[in-house]
PDB file of C-alpha atoms in Angstrom:
ATOM      1  CA  UNK A1356       4.110  49.748  11.258  1.00  0.00           C
ATOM      2  CA  UNK A1357       4.141  48.779   7.611  1.00  0.00           C
ATOM      3  CA  UNK A1358       7.662  47.428   7.985  1.00  0.00           C
ATOM      4  CA  UNK A1359       6.617  45.294  10.946  1.00  0.00           C
ATOM      5  CA  UNK A1360       3.690  43.815   9.039  1.00  0.00           C
ATOM      6  CA  UNK A1361       5.944  43.184   6.055  1.00  0.00           C
ATOM      7  CA  UNK A1362       8.500  41.328   8.228  1.00  0.00           C
ATOM      8  CA  UNK A1363       5.777  39.261   9.916  1.00  0.00           C
ATOM      9  CA  UNK A1364       4.356  38.394   6.511  1.00  0.00           C
ATOM     10  CA  UNK A1365       7.783  37.226   5.250  1.00  0.00           C
ATOM     11  CA  UNK A1366       8.436  35.178   8.386  1.00  0.00           C
ATOM     12  CA  UNK A1367       5.041  33.510   8.039  1.00  0.00           C
ATOM     13  CA  UNK A1368       5.666  32.607   4.379  1.00  0.00           C
ATOM     14  CA  UNK A1369       9.155  31.255   5.047  1.00  0.00           C
ATOM     15  CA  UNK A1370       7.986  29.178   8.014  1.00  0.00           C
ATOM     16  CA  UNK A1371       5.260  27.548   5.896  1.00  0.00           C
ATOM     17  CA  UNK A1372       7.802  25.680   3.741  1.00  0.00           C
ATOM     18  CA  UNK A1373       8.967  22.156   4.468  1.00  0.00           C
ATOM     19  CA  UNK A1374      12.039  21.698   6.605  1.00  0.00           C
ATOM     20  CA  UNK A1375      15.010  19.751   5.256  1.00  0.00           C
ATOM     21  CA  UNK A1376      14.117  16.859   7.586  1.00  0.00           C
ATOM     22  CA  UNK A1377      10.564  16.736   6.192  1.00  0.00           C
ATOM     23  CA  UNK A1378      11.915  16.813   2.643  1.00  0.00           C
ATOM     24  CA  UNK A1379      14.351  13.994   3.456  1.00  0.00           C
ATOM     25  CA  UNK A1380      11.620  11.871   5.024  1.00  0.00           C
ATOM     26  CA  UNK A1381       9.311  12.540   2.082  1.00  0.00           C
ATOM     27  CA  UNK A1382      12.010  11.389  -0.341  1.00  0.00           C
ATOM     28  CA  UNK A1383      12.588   8.227   1.724  1.00  0.00           C
ATOM     29  CA  UNK A1384       8.856   7.444   1.694  1.00  0.00           C
ATOM     30  CA  UNK A1385       8.752   7.916  -2.084  1.00  0.00           C
ATOM     31  CA  UNK A1386      11.769   5.633  -2.458  1.00  0.00           C
ATOM     32  CA  UNK A1387      10.145   2.937  -0.308  1.00  0.00           C
ATOM     33  CA  UNK A1388       6.896   3.199  -2.291  1.00  0.00           C
ATOM     34  CA  UNK A1389       8.879   2.673  -5.501  1.00  0.00           C
ATOM     35  CA  UNK A1390      10.632  -0.348  -3.984  1.00  0.00           C
ATOM     36  CA  UNK A1391       7.319  -1.847  -2.827  1.00  0.00           C
ATOM     37  CA  UNK A1392       5.882  -1.417  -6.325  1.00  0.00           C
ATOM     38  CA  UNK A1393       8.911  -3.177  -7.826  1.00  0.00           C
ATOM     39  CA  UNK A1394       8.607  -6.035  -5.317  1.00  0.00           C
ATOM     40  CA  UNK A1395       4.894  -6.446  -6.076  1.00  0.00           C
ATOM     41  CA  UNK A1396       5.710  -6.581  -9.794  1.00  0.00           C
ATOM     42  CA  UNK A1397       8.445  -9.197  -9.192  1.00  0.00           C
ATOM     43  CA  UNK A1398       6.085 -11.277  -7.031  1.00  0.00           C
ATOM     44  CA  UNK A1399       3.355 -11.164  -9.676  1.00  0.00           C
ATOM     45  CA  UNK A1400       5.864 -12.170 -12.366  1.00  0.00           C
ATOM     46  CA  UNK A1401       7.087 -15.109 -10.260  1.00  0.00           C
ATOM     47  CA  UNK A1402       3.502 -16.234  -9.640  1.00  0.00           C
ATOM     48  CA  UNK A1403       2.771 -16.071 -13.369  1.00  0.00           C
ATOM     49  CA  UNK A1404       5.885 -18.120 -14.142  1.00  0.00           C
ATOM     50  CA  UNK A1405       4.961 -20.740 -11.561  1.00  0.00           C
ATOM     51  CA  UNK A1406       1.457 -21.090 -12.927  1.00  0.00           C
ATOM     52  CA  UNK A1407       2.714 -21.340 -16.517  1.00  0.00           C
ATOM     53  CA  UNK A1408       5.428 -23.904 -15.603  1.00  0.00           C
ATOM     54  CA  UNK A1409       8.199 -21.584 -16.647  1.00  0.00           C
ATOM     55  CA  UNK A1410      10.210 -22.619 -13.610  1.00  0.00           C
ATOM     56  CA  UNK A1411      11.762 -25.725 -15.184  1.00  0.00           C
ATOM     57  CA  UNK A1412      15.450 -26.130 -14.460  1.00  0.00           C
ATOM     58  CA  UNK A1413      17.865 -28.808 -15.591  1.00  0.00           C
ATOM     59  CA  UNK A1414      20.403 -28.118 -12.859  1.00  0.00           C
ATOM     60  CA  UNK A1415      19.703 -31.148 -10.704  1.00  0.00           C
ATOM     61  CA  UNK A1416      21.433 -31.499  -7.360  1.00  0.00           C
ATOM     62  CA  UNK A1417      24.680 -33.473  -7.463  1.00  0.00           C
ATOM     63  CA  UNK A1418      23.161 -36.398  -5.571  1.00  0.00           C
ATOM     64  CA  UNK A1419      20.976 -37.151  -8.635  1.00  0.00           C
ATOM     65  CA  UNK A1420      24.000 -37.698 -10.902  1.00  0.00           C
ATOM     66  CA  UNK A1421      23.569 -41.464 -10.674  1.00  0.00           C
ATOM     67  CA  UNK A1422      19.796 -41.358 -11.340  1.00  0.00           C
ATOM     68  CA  UNK A1423      18.787 -41.373 -15.021  1.00  0.00           C
ATOM     69  CA  UNK A1424      15.430 -39.583 -14.582  1.00  0.00           C
ATOM     70  CA  UNK A1425      15.334 -37.568 -11.345  1.00  0.00           C
ATOM     71  CA  UNK A1426      11.735 -36.349 -11.836  1.00  0.00           C
ATOM     72  CA  UNK A1427      10.486 -39.900 -12.275  1.00  0.00           C
ATOM     73  CA  UNK A1428      12.472 -41.082  -9.257  1.00  0.00           C
ATOM     74  CA  UNK A1429      10.970 -38.367  -7.029  1.00  0.00           C
ATOM     75  CA  UNK A1430       7.495 -38.926  -8.482  1.00  0.00           C
ATOM     76  CA  UNK A1431       7.699 -42.611  -7.504  1.00  0.00           C
ATOM     77  CA  UNK A1432       8.832 -41.622  -4.004  1.00  0.00           C
ATOM     78  CA  UNK A1433       5.942 -39.163  -3.669  1.00  0.00           C
ATOM     79  CA  UNK A1434       3.411 -41.691  -4.961  1.00  0.00           C
ATOM     80  CA  UNK A1435       4.327 -43.876  -2.006  1.00  0.00           C
ATOM     81  CA  UNK A1436       3.375 -40.980   0.314  1.00  0.00           C
ATOM     82  CA  UNK A1437      -0.174 -39.884  -0.562  1.00  0.00           C
ATOM     83  CA  UNK A1438      -0.482 -38.353   2.917  1.00  0.00           C
ATOM     84  CA  UNK A1439       1.613 -35.418   1.679  1.00  0.00           C
ATOM     85  CA  UNK A1440      -1.297 -34.264  -0.522  1.00  0.00           C
ATOM     86  CA  UNK A1441      -3.103 -31.421   1.214  1.00  0.00           C
ATOM     87  CA  UNK A1442      -6.458 -31.759  -0.571  1.00  0.00           C
ATOM     88  CA  UNK A1443      -8.977 -34.531   0.008  1.00  0.00           C
ATOM     89  CA  UNK A1444     -10.333 -36.637  -2.849  1.00  0.00           C
ATOM     90  CA  UNK A1445     -13.969 -36.168  -3.907  1.00  0.00           C
ATOM     91  CA  UNK A1446     -16.641 -38.415  -5.415  1.00  0.00           C
ATOM     92  CA  UNK A1447     -14.823 -41.615  -4.484  1.00  0.00           C
ATOM     93  CA  UNK A1448     -11.587 -40.657  -6.221  1.00  0.00           C
ATOM     94  CA  UNK A1449      -8.077 -41.254  -4.897  1.00  0.00           C
ATOM     95  CA  UNK A1450      -5.520 -38.474  -4.783  1.00  0.00           C
ATOM     96  CA  UNK A1451      -2.231 -39.287  -6.503  1.00  0.00           C
ATOM     97  CA  UNK A1452       0.851 -37.386  -7.598  1.00  0.00           C
ATOM     98  CA  UNK A1453       1.063 -37.037 -11.377  1.00  0.00           C
ATOM     99  CA  UNK A1454       4.057 -34.848 -12.180  1.00  0.00           C
ATOM    100  CA  UNK A1455       7.161 -33.377 -10.566  1.00  0.00           C
ATOM    101  CA  UNK A1456       9.203 -30.400 -11.751  1.00  0.00           C
ATOM    102  CA  UNK A1457      12.342 -29.076 -10.095  1.00  0.00           C
ATOM    103  CA  UNK A1458      12.503 -25.390  -9.229  1.00  0.00           C
ATOM    104  CA  UNK A1459      16.064 -25.541  -7.910  1.00  0.00           C
ATOM    105  CA  UNK A1460      18.265 -27.848  -5.870  1.00  0.00           C
ATOM    106  CA  UNK A1461      16.062 -27.408  -2.775  1.00  0.00           C
ATOM    107  CA  UNK A1462      12.505 -26.986  -4.117  1.00  0.00           C
ATOM    108  CA  UNK A1463      10.170 -28.792  -6.475  1.00  0.00           C
ATOM    109  CA  UNK A1464       6.553 -28.549  -7.589  1.00  0.00           C
ATOM    110  CA  UNK A1465       4.456 -31.695  -7.341  1.00  0.00           C
ATOM    111  CA  UNK A1466       1.134 -31.874  -9.185  1.00  0.00           C
ATOM    112  CA  UNK A1467      -1.655 -34.126  -7.962  1.00  0.00           C
ATOM    113  CA  UNK A1468      -5.233 -35.028  -8.847  1.00  0.00           C
ATOM    114  CA  UNK A1469      -8.015 -37.516  -8.216  1.00  0.00           C
ATOM    115  CA  UNK A1470      -9.745 -37.347 -11.601  1.00  0.00           C
ATOM    116  CA  UNK A1471     -12.066 -34.581 -10.425  1.00  0.00           C
ATOM    117  CA  UNK A1472      -9.916 -31.944  -8.780  1.00  0.00           C
ATOM    118  CA  UNK A1473      -6.235 -31.143  -9.082  1.00  0.00           C
ATOM    119  CA  UNK A1474      -3.601 -29.092  -7.320  1.00  0.00           C
ATOM    120  CA  UNK A1475       0.068 -28.296  -6.929  1.00  0.00           C
ATOM    121  CA  UNK A1476       2.320 -28.129  -3.906  1.00  0.00           C
ATOM    122  CA  UNK A1477       5.818 -26.706  -3.550  1.00  0.00           C
ATOM    123  CA  UNK A1478       8.004 -29.070  -1.505  1.00  0.00           C
ATOM    124  CA  UNK A1479      11.463 -28.644  -0.021  1.00  0.00           C
ATOM    125  CA  UNK A1480      13.257 -31.960  -0.501  1.00  0.00           C
ATOM    126  CA  UNK A1481      16.387 -33.516   0.937  1.00  0.00           C
ATOM    127  CA  UNK A1482      18.201 -36.756   0.257  1.00  0.00           C
ATOM    128  CA  UNK A1483      19.661 -38.252   3.424  1.00  0.00           C
ATOM    129  CA  UNK A1484      23.024 -40.015   3.568  1.00  0.00           C
ATOM    130  CA  UNK A1485      21.277 -43.393   3.565  1.00  0.00           C
ATOM    131  CA  UNK A1486      19.445 -42.504   0.344  1.00  0.00           C
ATOM    132  CA  UNK A1487      16.001 -41.676   1.748  1.00  0.00           C
ATOM    133  CA  UNK A1488      14.108 -38.643   0.465  1.00  0.00           C
ATOM    134  CA  UNK A1489      12.471 -36.239   2.893  1.00  0.00           C
ATOM    135  CA  UNK A1490       9.778 -33.761   1.874  1.00  0.00           C
ATOM    136  CA  UNK A1491       8.502 -30.622   3.605  1.00  0.00           C
ATOM    137  CA  UNK A1492       5.418 -28.776   2.327  1.00  0.00           C
ATOM    138  CA  UNK A1493       6.372 -25.157   1.626  1.00  0.00           C
ATOM    139  CA  UNK A1494       3.067 -23.990   0.163  1.00  0.00           C
ATOM    140  CA  UNK A1495       0.078 -25.047  -1.892  1.00  0.00           C
ATOM    141  CA  UNK A1496      -0.495 -23.308  -5.231  1.00  0.00           C
ATOM    142  CA  UNK A1497      -4.115 -22.290  -5.628  1.00  0.00           C
ATOM    143  CA  UNK A1498      -5.824 -22.172  -8.990  1.00  0.00           C
TER     144      UNK A1498
END
């Protein structure tokens, strides 16, 4: 009888442990949690860089080779399109673009203000074969 109880006790203890599948899944979950943490950290770092204007690049797209000041050229193009500004002017002001900074050959940040409020928008831009610039709002940067 004592031997039977001893065997049942051992079987119960052994069966309480995690199976290899459970251990594998637990390790995968831990790995994914670590990856999510790293991605959150990278996202926060990118947001900080964007807000501090650390995204400046001097690698202009090849189609700007013939333009002396690409930022100024794009700023003038944007100033002719105030409808691209997502915020509305307040207290009788008029929204206008004030600064452009390239992120890369596809994206730029355009700053705007009306004298009372200001904002930034990330635009995707393209130069067509006939020399016209096209802009697509990617996102607004909130302060």
